[in-house]
Each structure stands twice: as C-alpha cells, then as structure tokens.
Amino acid sequence: MELAISIFTAISNLVLGLFTYLKNPKSATHQLLAFLAAQISIWSILNYISLHAPTEASTLFWIRVDMLPGAPMGPTLYLLANTFPGRKINISRSKLTAIIFFVLLTMLLAISPYMFTAAIFESSNIRAVPGPAIAVFMLNFIGFSLLTFIKLVSRLKKSFGLELAQIRYLLFGIISTFTLITTTDLLGVVLLKSSFFVPLGPLYSLLLIGSISYSIVKHRFLDIRLVVARTVAYTLLVLIVGFVYGLGVFAIGKFITGQQAAINDVVISTALALVMAISFQRLRLFLERLTDKIFYKESYDTNNVLGELSKVMAATLHLDNLTHSILEILVSQLRLSKAAFILFDDHHISSVKSEGFASTPDLDESEVDFLSQTRDALVFEDLDESPQKAILRRLNLSAAIHLRSEGVQIGLLVLGEKQSGDPYSHQDLQLLEIFAPEAAVAIQNSESYEEIRRFNITLQEEVERATSDLQSANEKLKILDKAKDEFLSLASHELRTPMTAIKSYVWMVLNGKAGVQNPTSQKYLQLVFDSTQRLINLVNDMLDISRIESGKVQLRLEPFAVSDLMYQVMEEFKARAADKKITLALDPIQPLPSLTADRDKVLQVLENLVGNALKFTPSEGKITLTVARKENFIEFSVNDTGKGIAEADFPKLFTKFERGAPLTTLSEPGTGLGLYLCKQYVQLHKGTINVKSKVDQGSTFSFTLPLG
Amino acid sequence: MEDKTKILVVEDDQALRDLYVIILQDAGFAVDQAADGEEAYELLKKGGYDLVLLDIVLPKLDGIHLLENLHQSPPSLPNKKIVVLSNLGHDEIIGNAISLGASGYLIKSDYTPDQIVTRVREFLNDK
C-alpha cells in the first residue's frame, strides 16, 4: 500500500511536471511548477526507500538523501508564488543567488552527519535522530513556506475574479500540503521522535496535486487543461498496465509455473509487455477520447468561429449591426461574460459598443492611451503589476486587444472574464490575434460608410428642406399670381366701364345724336374721344403684357390666307390715312401658301405697326405695306416716310415704356407698349422682328413668321 | 309691333344701360332692360328674346351663374341668342361663358355705339 501511494504520487507528479514544462518551456511559472513536481516525485520515491531500507546504516543514508529534494521545495514554492502566473521570475538577481546558496547549503548539511546523526530501529518504528543542522532545514522549509503563504495572502488581497480563484486554490493546496508534511515528516520526527507518520508524507502531496488539478480543471490554470487530461490518462494507463502485469505474473507464477519460475517470469513478462505495447496505442486513444470528453466540454473550433466572424464582417456595413454581431459571436462562442468595442477618433473615444455590460464601461482618455501604448494584447493574468493592469482591474476586465489598421490604432476590444471563470486559453488568444486586424479593417470600413451615410442623410434633409421651401414659395407665388391676375382683371374692368361711358357718349355728341355742335366743341370733343381711346388702349396693352409675361397667352394656330389679312388691314386704316393725307399702299402680293398662325395676334401686330407709322408720318407722306416669302418664312414690312429713328435708339424700341429719343418730340404720343407687345407676339410664333431706319429718311419695321 | 325683334339689355351701370337701350331702340328693336342678375333671370326664364346682351359683373347674381342656371334648366320658350357684353377680359371667364352657351363675347370698351349696333345686327343675321 505504501508502495502504491509512493508510485502513484511519483508518477502523477512527474507526468504533471513534464507536461506543464513542455506546454510552455519558456515560462518561469511553468518551469517552477515542473521543478516542484519533480522534487515531490523524487522525494516520494526516496521517502519509500528510506523507510524500507534493509539495514540501519543504509536507512540513515537514505533518510539523508531523502532530505535533498526537500531543500529546494520551500524556495521553489516561494518563487512560484512570486512569479505565478507570469513568464519571468519576479525577484531580484541577488535575492535569487542568496536563495540558491541557501538551498545548496541546506542540501550539503542534509547529507552531512549534522542533520541526522543516527537512525534507530524501535520495533516497527524507525527513529531518525536529528542533529543541530536540522534547524537550518526547518528554517529553510518553514521559513519559505511562511514567506510563500504571506506572499500569496498579500496577492490574494489585490486580486479579483479569475486570478483570485486561482490563488485561492493554490494557497489551499500549498498550505494544507506543507502544513501536513511539516507536521508529520519534520515536527513528528524531530519533536515526537517518531517516523510512524512518515509514510503518509507523499499522500499529502496529493492535496497539492489535487488542488492544482482542480484549479486547472475548473479554471484552466496556466492553460494546462490538456496536461491534466493527459496526466490522468497516463496515470490510469500505468495503473492498468501494472495491474494486468501483476495479475499475470501472480496468476501464472502461482498456478502454472510455481513460485520459483524466475526464467518463466521473464518470458511471460516480456510477452505481456508485448501485449501491452500492442494494446497501448488503442487504449491510450480510447482513454484520451474519454478524458477529452470530460475536460473539453466547452471547446469550440477556431476555424468555425473565424469563419462565422468573417461572414459577419463581409456582410455587415452598418457599424452598430457589425459591432453587435461580432460581440455576440465572441461572447457566445468563447463563453465570455462581456465584451465591448471602444472606438477612437484621433485619440478621443468616439463610441463604445458593449455586450453583456451592466453599464457602458467608462474609460477616460488617459486610460485608453495607457492601454493603447503596449504592443501586444493585454491579458490580465499575464500582466505584471502596471498601470494597465490597474485599469483592467478597475473595470473588471480580463483582456484588451488592440484594433489596428495600417498601423493606426482605431480602438480596443475589451473582454470580461470567461463565464466559467477560466483564464483565456492559448486558443482564445490565438483566435483574437488573428481576428483583431480583420475586425479593425471592417470597423474602419463601416465607419467610413457611416460617415458617407450620415453625409447623405444630411444632404437629403437639406434637399428636402430646400424643396419644401421652394414648394411653399411656389405655392405663395401661385396665390400671389392669382391675386395679381384677379386684381388686374377687376381693376381693368373698373377702369374700362367709365371710359366706355365717356367714349360712347362723346361719340353720340360727335355724331349729332345731341344736336349740331359748333366746330370748336366738335374739335374739343374729338380730343376727349381720342384721349379716352388712348386710355382704353393703355389698359388693353397692360392686360396683354401681363398675360404674356405670366405665360398665359396661348396661340390659337389656324391656317389663313395672308392676302386676305393684308386687305383687312388696308380697309381698317384707309379712312384714317385719308384724314391725314397720307398715301397707304399695298405692294402687289405674289401667290403665297396659307400661313398657320394666330390670325388675331398677327393682325394686332400689323395694326400696331401701321398705327405707329400713321402717327409718326407727316402729311403728304407714304406708308407702304409689303408681304413676301423669304425661304421658309413670310416677311411682313411696313415702310414709312417719317422722321426716322437714330440707330442708337434701336435697342430701346422693343422694350417696355421706352422709345427712341427723336420720337418723343413728335406730337402723336403712344403708350410705349405697342412694339414690346409686337415683339412678344412675333417671338411666340418663333419669328423675328426688325427695324431699319435713318433719321429724316423714314423707317421700315418688318417681321417674319415661319411657314411650317 | 308684335313681330319686332326683342332684345334684353342686362347692365348694372346706369349710364351704359341707358346708352344701349337708346341706340338699340333707335335702331328699331324692342328693348327690355335689367339692372341686376336676379331681375335678368326672372325675365330670361320667361324666354322669347331674340338677343340678350349680358354683362358679367352684376349685383345679386353674376352673368356666369346666370348662364349656368339657364344652361341647367332651359326656359320652355327659348332665348335665341345670348351675347356677353362686358369689360371683364379674363380668358378663363370668356371660355366659361362660351362653354355655357354664349354666342359671343364683346369687350364694351372696344366698341363705339354704332359698332355695337352693327355687331348686334351681325349676331341676329348669323343663324
């Protein structure tokens, strides 16, 4: 039984130490743990041998040797407590040298006669007689155990969450193991002078192994979940092999070959070893699968998660959706308590997107700067005491991953502890390392997109606002326009009514309906009549212009004979021309195609031009009307022998209320609107109107209208 | 005198109403007159006029509404022709009047009394 305990302890410790070391040979924590495991392993074997040595002399020798691995145990534990879970031994070089020297001294004393002077057999008890040097060993062992204890307790106070739990288990294992070993193997031997409890010593180390294992299984301590899994598998394997081997030897020896069959034993052992060798691989795989099932329940496939993340990053442009989806995947797949993106904009925090946080993590900008300074990702357990670690502790965060795109830090991905309380595994960190740069680019793209989108929204709002402004302005203008139309309509109506009465009654008098008037009255009344007619014309012109300028004039196009129109004009003005002794002539008209135009408007233009010519041509003058085809146009001309117009005044002729300066001196006034109206009507027909004139040589007004 | 051509002058402005009545009577027509829309409507419902000179801007009932009423319920004895004689030159109103059955639309200020008589004769002769 003692042998079984010793072998089990030794193998378990050895395998645990070896795998821990191989997992991360560069980390001091791993190295120290492996070293400690090796010491315990060796010690447990030596312990057994020392208790079962054949002679008194050899017992003393083995007891002394057994003390050797005990010498570095306390210091190693102390170093581990200082270092854990870092990668470098966190102690000054001089201190380390002193510790090594002290360990070597203890070891030297251990094999000297000064530590144990003798071993005495007392019935079933072996009593080792301690010498004066045992004090050094006790100082070493108890002293470093106490220092370890103090160190861990002080660290315990500063820790939280995961680290706290890990240190707690470590502390429990160390305290219980070393207290028991100290009590039974050292105090028992020295004070009670009994080695009765010594065989139990190695069993206590199982408490340390157990608590560390529990810490690993529960909290993935040092990321050696795999180590534990393998250790258990191999220990079971060895036990099974041993059992089968032993049973085989026992059974065959007892029932077939007898007790002295030593050669047969060797043959059978070899055969069994071969069977073991053949079955080993299958058995190992089976056990591995079994243990993996227990220890890897919460695992995920890195490639699957990365694929899922890539899909989201490729398919999502909206920043809120993108960050939300990424955080959701990370939290659910890596089983995190919480995660958040802290995004910067030129060293200022632009936005925080969180998942699983009770309240948004509140970092100030100096803290963000501190976290951004480091090159690598920040993992709480791996950090030495530093401002960064203090910030993570304050926010209860376990990790901060840099998001960098083209060398520019665009934000941080901060993560809370895992739901299980485990530390971040190598797999977790590897995944985050691969994923972070991709996320940085995706977020940056998304931010650009957001910016464009916001700009577009602003632009759209501006356009909508401008449009609605324009619409309301347009509505107002329409109302104003209608009001103006109505006003003009009614105002002209009100003006025309009394003017019609004046004009009509004056006409009655002029035409003898009120008896014969004397020539002077007749002359004066004629002036009243003419003036009234001018007023009426003025109102009509203003109404026409208002209609043209508001675009309300619509041409009533219909084909008509141009010659008929010319005869009508001649007929209308015949009497007035004769009154002024002016010759009104129409040049012979060549055969013309019928013209498609608004006949009333064309007539109005001709009336206007002939009316003007009559006004500004003195007695004995001549007015000649001409109409002829010019290519695809019909050209109408009105030529007079009046005073003519200075060329400088040409441009003013066809504008509103403008007339050439020489004309203003003439006795016959006009409204000044006539030529402007003519030009508008001609242009509505897509024709042109022109004037040719020389002072004292008369004028020619002509306009063209298109035929087709 | 029963076969005299019957003309109704609808005009609110007394000076013009008197003028049109005088010149048309002088021209040999039998002339009735109305100074507002309602009075005109009462006469027009009875019907039988050869020609009506209808103003648009009228008290009580304007010319357009009057035309609408007649258009909707024509009198049993019809009025042969209704010619609008108004100083309102609004295109929209001219269009309305024509579509409601007016035979013509004359702007008062464009005509001297003799021209009015000439146009009236033209409308009467123009079947």
PDB file of C-alpha atoms in Angstrom, chain A residues 436-630:
ATOM      1  CA  ALA A 436      -8.355  41.640 -34.379  1.00  0.00           C
ATOM      2  CA  PRO A 437      -6.716  43.128 -37.525  1.00  0.00           C
ATOM      3  CA  GLU A 438      -9.619  41.932 -39.685  1.00  0.00           C
ATOM      4  CA  ALA A 439     -12.095  43.469 -37.268  1.00  0.00           C
ATOM      5  CA  ALA A 440     -10.125  46.720 -37.300  1.00  0.00           C
ATOM      6  CA  VAL A 441     -10.378  46.966 -41.078  1.00  0.00           C
ATOM      7  CA  ALA A 442     -14.064  46.004 -41.070  1.00  0.00           C
ATOM      8  CA  ILE A 443     -14.858  48.596 -38.398  1.00  0.00           C
ATOM      9  CA  GLN A 444     -12.910  51.244 -40.234  1.00  0.00           C
ATOM     10  CA  ASN A 445     -14.786  50.489 -43.454  1.00  0.00           C
ATOM     11  CA  SER A 446     -18.016  50.581 -41.567  1.00  0.00           C
ATOM     12  CA  GLU A 447     -17.121  53.928 -40.010  1.00  0.00           C
ATOM     13  CA  SER A 448     -16.358  55.353 -43.452  1.00  0.00           C
ATOM     14  CA  TYR A 449     -19.654  54.003 -44.651  1.00  0.00           C
ATOM     15  CA  GLU A 450     -21.414  55.537 -41.635  1.00  0.00           C
ATOM     16  CA  GLU A 451     -19.796  58.862 -42.399  1.00  0.00           C
ATOM     17  CA  ILE A 452     -20.961  58.759 -46.004  1.00  0.00           C
ATOM     18  CA  ARG A 453     -24.379  57.623 -44.892  1.00  0.00           C
ATOM     19  CA  ARG A 454     -24.653  60.458 -42.375  1.00  0.00           C
ATOM     20  CA  PHE A 455     -23.492  62.887 -45.025  1.00  0.00           C
ATOM     21  CA  ASN A 456     -26.105  61.508 -47.383  1.00  0.00           C
ATOM     22  CA  ILE A 457     -28.817  61.850 -44.777  1.00  0.00           C
ATOM     23  CA  THR A 458     -27.786  65.428 -44.089  1.00  0.00           C
ATOM     24  CA  LEU A 459     -27.708  66.113 -47.785  1.00  0.00           C
ATOM     25  CA  GLN A 460     -31.089  64.520 -48.269  1.00  0.00           C
ATOM     26  CA  GLU A 461     -32.518  66.536 -45.397  1.00  0.00           C
ATOM     27  CA  GLU A 462     -31.057  69.695 -46.897  1.00  0.00           C
ATOM     28  CA  VAL A 463     -32.539  68.872 -50.267  1.00  0.00           C
ATOM     29  CA  GLU A 464     -35.894  68.032 -48.740  1.00  0.00           C
ATOM     30  CA  ARG A 465     -35.887  71.233 -46.747  1.00  0.00           C
ATOM     31  CA  ALA A 466     -34.889  73.296 -49.785  1.00  0.00           C
ATOM     32  CA  THR A 467     -37.527  71.529 -51.851  1.00  0.00           C
ATOM     33  CA  SER A 468     -40.227  72.174 -49.315  1.00  0.00           C
ATOM     34  CA  ASP A 469     -39.086  75.797 -49.062  1.00  0.00           C
ATOM     35  CA  LEU A 470     -39.317  76.047 -52.815  1.00  0.00           C
ATOM     36  CA  GLN A 471     -42.691  74.347 -52.792  1.00  0.00           C
ATOM     37  CA  SER A 472     -44.106  76.704 -50.229  1.00  0.00           C
ATOM     38  CA  ALA A 473     -42.543  79.642 -52.063  1.00  0.00           C
ATOM     39  CA  ASN A 474     -44.097  78.342 -55.244  1.00  0.00           C
ATOM     40  CA  GLU A 475     -47.473  77.979 -53.536  1.00  0.00           C
ATOM     41  CA  LYS A 476     -47.200  81.531 -52.271  1.00  0.00           C
ATOM     42  CA  LEU A 477     -46.226  82.764 -55.705  1.00  0.00           C
ATOM     43  CA  LYS A 478     -49.141  80.918 -57.257  1.00  0.00           C
ATOM     44  CA  ILE A 479     -51.503  82.536 -54.785  1.00  0.00           C
ATOM     45  CA  LEU A 480     -49.891  85.934 -55.392  1.00  0.00           C
ATOM     46  CA  ASP A 481     -50.024  85.388 -59.133  1.00  0.00           C
ATOM     47  CA  LYS A 482     -53.686  84.514 -58.971  1.00  0.00           C
ATOM     48  CA  ALA A 483     -54.340  87.527 -56.762  1.00  0.00           C
ATOM     49  CA  LYS A 484     -52.453  89.701 -59.256  1.00  0.00           C
ATOM     50  CA  ASP A 485     -54.471  88.301 -62.158  1.00  0.00           C
ATOM     51  CA  GLU A 486     -57.714  88.868 -60.345  1.00  0.00           C
ATOM     52  CA  PHE A 487     -56.663  92.349 -59.362  1.00  0.00           C
ATOM     53  CA  LEU A 488     -55.654  93.252 -62.913  1.00  0.00           C
ATOM     54  CA  SER A 489     -58.862  91.792 -64.264  1.00  0.00           C
ATOM     55  CA  LEU A 490     -61.101  93.661 -61.864  1.00  0.00           C
ATOM     56  CA  ALA A 491     -59.035  96.862 -61.973  1.00  0.00           C
ATOM     57  CA  SER A 492     -59.195  96.937 -65.765  1.00  0.00           C
ATOM     58  CA  HIS A 493     -62.920  96.200 -65.596  1.00  0.00           C
ATOM     59  CA  GLU A 494     -63.472  99.099 -63.224  1.00  0.00           C
ATOM     60  CA  LEU A 495     -61.331 101.421 -65.409  1.00  0.00           C
ATOM     61  CA  ARG A 496     -62.948 100.407 -68.651  1.00  0.00           C
ATOM     62  CA  THR A 497     -66.535 100.875 -67.538  1.00  0.00           C
ATOM     63  CA  PRO A 498     -66.436 104.674 -67.020  1.00  0.00           C
ATOM     64  CA  MET A 499     -64.136 105.045 -70.029  1.00  0.00           C
ATOM     65  CA  THR A 500     -66.641 103.195 -72.160  1.00  0.00           C
ATOM     66  CA  ALA A 501     -69.366 105.546 -70.978  1.00  0.00           C
ATOM     67  CA  ILE A 502     -67.243 108.636 -71.738  1.00  0.00           C
ATOM     68  CA  LYS A 503     -66.150 107.338 -75.100  1.00  0.00           C
ATOM     69  CA  SER A 504     -69.695 106.308 -76.080  1.00  0.00           C
ATOM     70  CA  TYR A 505     -71.445 109.498 -75.031  1.00  0.00           C
ATOM     71  CA  VAL A 506     -68.760 111.676 -76.626  1.00  0.00           C
ATOM     72  CA  TRP A 507     -69.258 109.627 -79.784  1.00  0.00           C
ATOM     73  CA  MET A 508     -73.005 110.277 -79.541  1.00  0.00           C
ATOM     74  CA  VAL A 509     -72.410 114.012 -79.345  1.00  0.00           C
ATOM     75  CA  LEU A 510     -69.773 113.941 -82.099  1.00  0.00           C
ATOM     76  CA  ASN A 511     -72.193 112.075 -84.307  1.00  0.00           C
ATOM     77  CA  GLY A 512     -75.032 114.533 -83.900  1.00  0.00           C
ATOM     78  CA  LYS A 513     -77.153 112.461 -81.536  1.00  0.00           C
ATOM     79  CA  ALA A 514     -77.430 115.533 -79.278  1.00  0.00           C
ATOM     80  CA  GLY A 515     -77.896 118.132 -81.924  1.00  0.00           C
ATOM     81  CA  VAL A 516     -75.403 120.059 -84.064  1.00  0.00           C
ATOM     82  CA  GLN A 517     -72.270 121.343 -82.253  1.00  0.00           C
ATOM     83  CA  ASN A 518     -70.171 124.312 -83.230  1.00  0.00           C
ATOM     84  CA  PRO A 519     -66.781 123.415 -84.773  1.00  0.00           C
ATOM     85  CA  THR A 520     -64.786 124.251 -81.633  1.00  0.00           C
ATOM     86  CA  SER A 521     -66.912 122.000 -79.420  1.00  0.00           C
ATOM     87  CA  GLN A 522     -66.653 119.380 -82.108  1.00  0.00           C
ATOM     88  CA  LYS A 523     -62.844 119.705 -82.131  1.00  0.00           C
ATOM     89  CA  TYR A 524     -62.551 119.589 -78.352  1.00  0.00           C
ATOM     90  CA  LEU A 525     -64.874 116.618 -78.058  1.00  0.00           C
ATOM     91  CA  GLN A 526     -62.790 114.819 -80.649  1.00  0.00           C
ATOM     92  CA  LEU A 527     -59.755 115.311 -78.360  1.00  0.00           C
ATOM     93  CA  VAL A 528     -61.756 113.883 -75.439  1.00  0.00           C
ATOM     94  CA  PHE A 529     -62.685 110.943 -77.613  1.00  0.00           C
ATOM     95  CA  ASP A 530     -59.081 110.307 -78.753  1.00  0.00           C
ATOM     96  CA  SER A 531     -57.702 110.601 -75.227  1.00  0.00           C
ATOM     97  CA  THR A 532     -60.290 108.206 -73.898  1.00  0.00           C
ATOM     98  CA  GLN A 533     -59.435 105.771 -76.657  1.00  0.00           C
ATOM     99  CA  ARG A 534     -55.743 106.068 -75.687  1.00  0.00           C
ATOM    100  CA  LEU A 535     -56.608 105.281 -72.077  1.00  0.00           C
ATOM    101  CA  ILE A 536     -58.574 102.250 -73.196  1.00  0.00           C
ATOM    102  CA  ASN A 537     -55.664 101.107 -75.393  1.00  0.00           C
ATOM    103  CA  LEU A 538     -53.299 101.551 -72.474  1.00  0.00           C
ATOM    104  CA  VAL A 539     -55.427  99.324 -70.263  1.00  0.00           C
ATOM    105  CA  ASN A 540     -55.704  96.723 -73.050  1.00  0.00           C
ATOM    106  CA  ASP A 541     -51.921  96.740 -73.641  1.00  0.00           C
ATOM    107  CA  MET A 542     -51.205  96.348 -69.958  1.00  0.00           C
ATOM    108  CA  LEU A 543     -53.569  93.409 -69.742  1.00  0.00           C
ATOM    109  CA  ASP A 544     -51.945  91.811 -72.800  1.00  0.00           C
ATOM    110  CA  ILE A 545     -48.447  92.266 -71.393  1.00  0.00           C
ATOM    111  CA  SER A 546     -49.495  90.839 -68.057  1.00  0.00           C
ATOM    112  CA  ARG A 547     -50.879  87.786 -69.830  1.00  0.00           C
ATOM    113  CA  ILE A 548     -47.780  87.339 -71.992  1.00  0.00           C
ATOM    114  CA  GLU A 549     -45.399  87.740 -69.097  1.00  0.00           C
ATOM    115  CA  SER A 550     -47.238  85.247 -66.928  1.00  0.00           C
ATOM    116  CA  GLY A 551     -47.144  82.801 -69.851  1.00  0.00           C
ATOM    117  CA  LYS A 552     -50.914  82.647 -70.073  1.00  0.00           C
ATOM    118  CA  VAL A 553     -51.153  83.603 -73.718  1.00  0.00           C
ATOM    119  CA  GLN A 554     -51.829  80.602 -75.880  1.00  0.00           C
ATOM    120  CA  LEU A 555     -51.708  80.942 -79.620  1.00  0.00           C
ATOM    121  CA  ARG A 556     -54.760  79.738 -81.474  1.00  0.00           C
ATOM    122  CA  LEU A 557     -52.994  78.432 -84.562  1.00  0.00           C
ATOM    123  CA  GLU A 558     -55.008  78.002 -87.732  1.00  0.00           C
ATOM    124  CA  PRO A 559     -54.196  78.341 -91.441  1.00  0.00           C
ATOM    125  CA  PHE A 560     -55.366  81.516 -93.136  1.00  0.00           C
ATOM    126  CA  ALA A 561     -54.743  83.441 -96.366  1.00  0.00           C
ATOM    127  CA  VAL A 562     -52.149  86.180 -95.849  1.00  0.00           C
ATOM    128  CA  SER A 563     -53.559  88.343 -98.686  1.00  0.00           C
ATOM    129  CA  ASP A 564     -56.999  88.497 -97.007  1.00  0.00           C
ATOM    130  CA  LEU A 565     -55.357  89.646 -93.799  1.00  0.00           C
ATOM    131  CA  MET A 566     -53.489  92.402 -95.671  1.00  0.00           C
ATOM    132  CA  TYR A 567     -56.691  93.630 -97.340  1.00  0.00           C
ATOM    133  CA  GLN A 568     -58.391  93.738 -93.939  1.00  0.00           C
ATOM    134  CA  VAL A 569     -55.594  95.926 -92.541  1.00  0.00           C
ATOM    135  CA  MET A 570     -55.754  98.207 -95.569  1.00  0.00           C
ATOM    136  CA  GLU A 571     -59.513  98.524 -95.084  1.00  0.00           C
ATOM    137  CA  GLU A 572     -59.203  99.371 -91.374  1.00  0.00           C
ATOM    138  CA  PHE A 573     -56.678 102.181 -91.864  1.00  0.00           C
ATOM    139  CA  LYS A 574     -57.938 103.576 -95.159  1.00  0.00           C
ATOM    140  CA  ALA A 575     -60.098 106.284 -93.560  1.00  0.00           C
ATOM    141  CA  ARG A 576     -57.507 107.451 -91.007  1.00  0.00           C
ATOM    142  CA  ALA A 577     -54.755 107.634 -93.676  1.00  0.00           C
ATOM    143  CA  ALA A 578     -57.012 109.697 -95.898  1.00  0.00           C
ATOM    144  CA  ASP A 579     -57.809 112.027 -92.981  1.00  0.00           C
ATOM    145  CA  LYS A 580     -54.050 112.692 -92.552  1.00  0.00           C
ATOM    146  CA  LYS A 581     -53.494 112.949 -96.324  1.00  0.00           C
ATOM    147  CA  ILE A 582     -51.122 110.005 -96.194  1.00  0.00           C
ATOM    148  CA  THR A 583     -50.838 107.528 -99.028  1.00  0.00           C
ATOM    149  CA  LEU A 584     -51.400 103.953 -97.764  1.00  0.00           C
ATOM    150  CA  ALA A 585     -50.234 101.385-100.322  1.00  0.00           C
ATOM    151  CA  LEU A 586     -50.006  97.616-100.512  1.00  0.00           C
ATOM    152  CA  ASP A 587     -47.303  96.204-102.778  1.00  0.00           C
ATOM    153  CA  PRO A 588     -48.522  93.557-105.183  1.00  0.00           C
ATOM    154  CA  ILE A 589     -48.659  90.181-103.451  1.00  0.00           C
ATOM    155  CA  GLN A 590     -47.090  87.163-105.154  1.00  0.00           C
ATOM    156  CA  PRO A 591     -49.000  83.896-104.693  1.00  0.00           C
ATOM    157  CA  LEU A 592     -48.296  82.640-101.128  1.00  0.00           C
ATOM    158  CA  PRO A 593     -49.051  79.439 -99.271  1.00  0.00           C
ATOM    159  CA  SER A 594     -51.531  79.803 -96.430  1.00  0.00           C
ATOM    160  CA  LEU A 595     -49.898  80.725 -93.129  1.00  0.00           C
ATOM    161  CA  THR A 596     -50.569  78.763 -89.963  1.00  0.00           C
ATOM    162  CA  ALA A 597     -50.547  81.246 -87.093  1.00  0.00           C
ATOM    163  CA  ASP A 598     -52.788  83.041 -84.593  1.00  0.00           C
ATOM    164  CA  ARG A 599     -54.545  85.357 -87.042  1.00  0.00           C
ATOM    165  CA  ASP A 600     -55.793  87.766 -84.337  1.00  0.00           C
ATOM    166  CA  LYS A 601     -52.271  88.214 -82.937  1.00  0.00           C
ATOM    167  CA  VAL A 602     -50.734  88.748 -86.401  1.00  0.00           C
ATOM    168  CA  LEU A 603     -53.458  91.275 -87.137  1.00  0.00           C
ATOM    169  CA  GLN A 604     -52.720  93.006 -83.810  1.00  0.00           C
ATOM    170  CA  VAL A 605     -49.005  93.266 -84.741  1.00  0.00           C
ATOM    171  CA  LEU A 606     -49.806  94.690 -88.172  1.00  0.00           C
ATOM    172  CA  GLU A 607     -52.342  97.150 -86.691  1.00  0.00           C
ATOM    173  CA  ASN A 608     -49.759  98.272 -84.210  1.00  0.00           C
ATOM    174  CA  LEU A 609     -47.033  98.822 -86.833  1.00  0.00           C
ATOM    175  CA  VAL A 610     -49.353 100.603 -89.282  1.00  0.00           C
ATOM    176  CA  GLY A 611     -50.863 102.621 -86.403  1.00  0.00           C
ATOM    177  CA  ASN A 612     -47.377 103.738 -85.369  1.00  0.00           C
ATOM    178  CA  ALA A 613     -46.466 104.600 -88.973  1.00  0.00           C
ATOM    179  CA  LEU A 614     -49.606 106.721 -89.249  1.00  0.00           C
ATOM    180  CA  LYS A 615     -48.790 108.513 -86.019  1.00  0.00           C
ATOM    181  CA  PHE A 616     -45.218 109.356 -86.945  1.00  0.00           C
ATOM    182  CA  THR A 617     -45.598 110.111 -90.629  1.00  0.00           C
ATOM    183  CA  PRO A 618     -46.387 113.729 -91.520  1.00  0.00           C
ATOM    184  CA  SER A 619     -48.994 114.784 -94.098  1.00  0.00           C
ATOM    185  CA  GLU A 620     -48.243 114.006 -97.717  1.00  0.00           C
ATOM    186  CA  GLY A 621     -46.143 111.064 -96.574  1.00  0.00           C
ATOM    187  CA  LYS A 622     -46.460 107.496 -97.699  1.00  0.00           C
ATOM    188  CA  ILE A 623     -46.886 104.153 -95.943  1.00  0.00           C
ATOM    189  CA  THR A 624     -46.202 101.016 -97.916  1.00  0.00           C
ATOM    190  CA  LEU A 625     -47.126  97.507 -96.798  1.00  0.00           C
ATOM    191  CA  THR A 626     -45.221  94.566 -98.264  1.00  0.00           C
ATOM    192  CA  VAL A 627     -45.597  90.848 -97.788  1.00  0.00           C
ATOM    193  CA  ALA A 628     -43.343  88.253 -99.418  1.00  0.00           C
ATOM    194  CA  ARG A 629     -41.980  84.784 -98.950  1.00  0.00           C
ATOM    195  CA  LYS A 630     -38.389  84.618 -97.703  1.00  0.00           C
TER     196      LYS A 630
END
